């Protein structure tokens, strides 16, 4: 998938947009799995002060993501009602897609990037000079090629795979996407059977990507997107792995199930014409013991967990 604002913010001089504390505003929606990745990375690395966040309403109208959660329906820093205004500040007359996450340059009010694929690796590496002391290395140099390769597979089969199931227009399209999705989940189940995280003993950026899809699986994708061979809770290894991450500082506190369920079921009227938001599933299981510590490992590698959320 291509992004119209696939610009990178870097510290190595490779981009006209330099890493700079306080210059940019990260715009997210808590329902979006791609935006949620940036929230987890930001939390684990301690970038909260360096990269302030703006949160959009889980509901939107024909004008897209809006700041109706803020007083007077405007983002208090950018002064705009709709994220689309920042896109048009970058490209006058822009009428294409408006997606989150998006990073906005505060002085100019223009979107710099909406490329979620490069945003989180860059937050984990290019922004390292602004990380908190003890921040984990989520994108270690010696693993980057392997992380990028796995991320591409996860994107094709899992992250976009659930959408391919949900929005398929023919039985053949749906069946192909369905089998790719569950074949990949079966492979991941085996990969994680004997190791705690996707690359062994410590969390990497790949784990964050997989987590933000898995945490939405039973609440949304299983029913609404017809990804219904089984629930996540019926895949014992992936279910324990997802709970392990959910209970790790920096993960669970970024998850807002109410926003997730409301957005998907109320906004995607093509899939859910009634707009009825389901009562289930029971979410209490996310807090139950997972037993993954028996595999050993150090979730933060040589780093430390983030301080308690305030």
XYZ file of N, CA and C in Angstrom, residues 4 35 132 141 146 148 181 220 228 285 299 304:
36
model
N 0.304 8.836 0.349
C 0.617 10.083 -0.356
C 1.617 10.963 0.369
N -2.366 3.063 13.956
C -2.059 4.173 14.848
C -1.629 3.668 16.221
N 13.925 7.866 26.413
C 14.194 7.904 27.848
C 15.415 7.032 28.163
N 19.896 -3.072 15.146
C 20.527 -3.036 13.821
C 20.770 -4.432 13.272
N 15.784 -8.940 9.113
C 14.841 -10.001 9.468
C 13.506 -9.426 9.935
N 12.228 -6.510 9.029
C 11.544 -5.976 7.851
C 10.907 -7.089 7.029
N -4.644 -15.877 5.919
C -4.657 -15.379 7.294
C -4.424 -16.500 8.291
N -13.489 -7.689 16.998
C -13.911 -7.127 15.706
C -13.771 -8.104 14.553
N -13.466 -16.200 10.934
C -14.133 -16.993 11.967
C -13.826 -18.478 11.938
N -10.644 -11.966 30.189
C -9.569 -12.933 30.004
C -8.221 -12.306 29.730
N 11.642 -9.109 28.459
C 10.822 -8.358 27.501
C 11.475 -7.081 26.989
N 14.724 -1.132 30.304
C 13.849 -1.179 31.473
C 12.408 -0.876 31.043
